[in-house]
Steps between C-alpha positions, in 0.01 A plus 500: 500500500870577540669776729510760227125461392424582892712755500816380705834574384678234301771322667861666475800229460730500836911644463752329676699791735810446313278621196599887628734443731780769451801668646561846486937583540583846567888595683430778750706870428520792723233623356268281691657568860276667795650748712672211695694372197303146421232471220234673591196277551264659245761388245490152600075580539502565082698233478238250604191709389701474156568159496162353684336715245678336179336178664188620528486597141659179395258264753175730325614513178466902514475781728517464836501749773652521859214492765648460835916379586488261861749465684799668330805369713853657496702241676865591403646890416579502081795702414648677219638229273275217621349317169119496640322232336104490560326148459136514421208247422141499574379276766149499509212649250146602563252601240673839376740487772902359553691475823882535352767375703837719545843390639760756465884343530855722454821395427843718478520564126874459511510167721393141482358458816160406512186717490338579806152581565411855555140525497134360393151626452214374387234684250170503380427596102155512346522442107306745324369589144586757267232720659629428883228306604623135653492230264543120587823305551627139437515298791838398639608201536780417736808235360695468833464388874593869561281675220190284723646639803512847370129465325381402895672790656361727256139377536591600908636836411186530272241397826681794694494787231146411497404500852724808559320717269170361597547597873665821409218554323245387764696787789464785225146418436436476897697815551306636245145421701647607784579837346829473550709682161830431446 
């Protein structure tokens, strides 16, 4: 009897990460200053969501939505006239799930000196159908030394979004019994 005959799904083919990989170039105007006079971080926020999310959709092969950011990182002030350019593959897949991988670097738009990095964050997007209801991804499948190392780290990062919600969850309920409200 095969899979499908007992009911399993059928087997979905594997995409390498450089299969969605993208970057995502935008040069920074005063329009996208904060009240100290750098880009504010929301912009560079939309950025990534914007760019992790064209992954997503590429990885899936449709619709994806943003379900949770980790770990957004703002190492370096952008300024007006930086050239922002925002690096983005998946590095790990569950069933209807992607962890994308963001690296956000800057460079003066009239200089040659070389980018710098300004920031990273890490995603999580859950493909869905045309009625919103998760749907099933292809499997990633690393290339490099480094795409291995960044499937491993996400696997960790996966174990603690996991085990953070579940104890969160475990203090509300136990709050809850204790009738304690919040």
């Amino acid at each position: 009897m095969t899979d499908q005959a007992r009911g399993a799904e059928p087997a979905i083919e594997p995409k390498p990460t450089s299969a969605s990989r993208t970057t995502l170039s935008h040069i920074m105007t005063h329009n996208d200053t904060n009240l100290l006079g750098t880009v504010h971080g929301g912009v560079i926020m939309k950025l990534v969501d914007d760019a992790a999310g064209a992954v997503a959709g590429r990885h899936s092969g449709g619709p994806a939505v943003t379900a949770s950011m980790d770990e957004m990182v703002f190492l370096e002030p952008v300024r007006v006239g930086d050239l922002v350019h925002v690096k983005a593959q998946v590095n790990w897949t569950g069933r209807t799930s992607m962890e994308v991988g963001v690296r956000v670097v800057a460079e003066r738009w009239n200089e040659s000196d070389p980018a710098q990095q300004v920031g990273s964050a890490y995603l999580v997007f859950a493909a869905v159908d045309a009625d919103g209801r998760p749907r099933r991804v292809p499997p990633v499948r690393p290339e490099t030394e480094r795409d291995e190392r960044r499937y491993q780290e996400a696997q960790i990062r996966r174990t603690h979004r996991l085990s953070r919600r579940r104890a969160i969850r475990e203090l509300r309920e136990k709050r809850a019994a204790d009738g304690i409200e919040d």
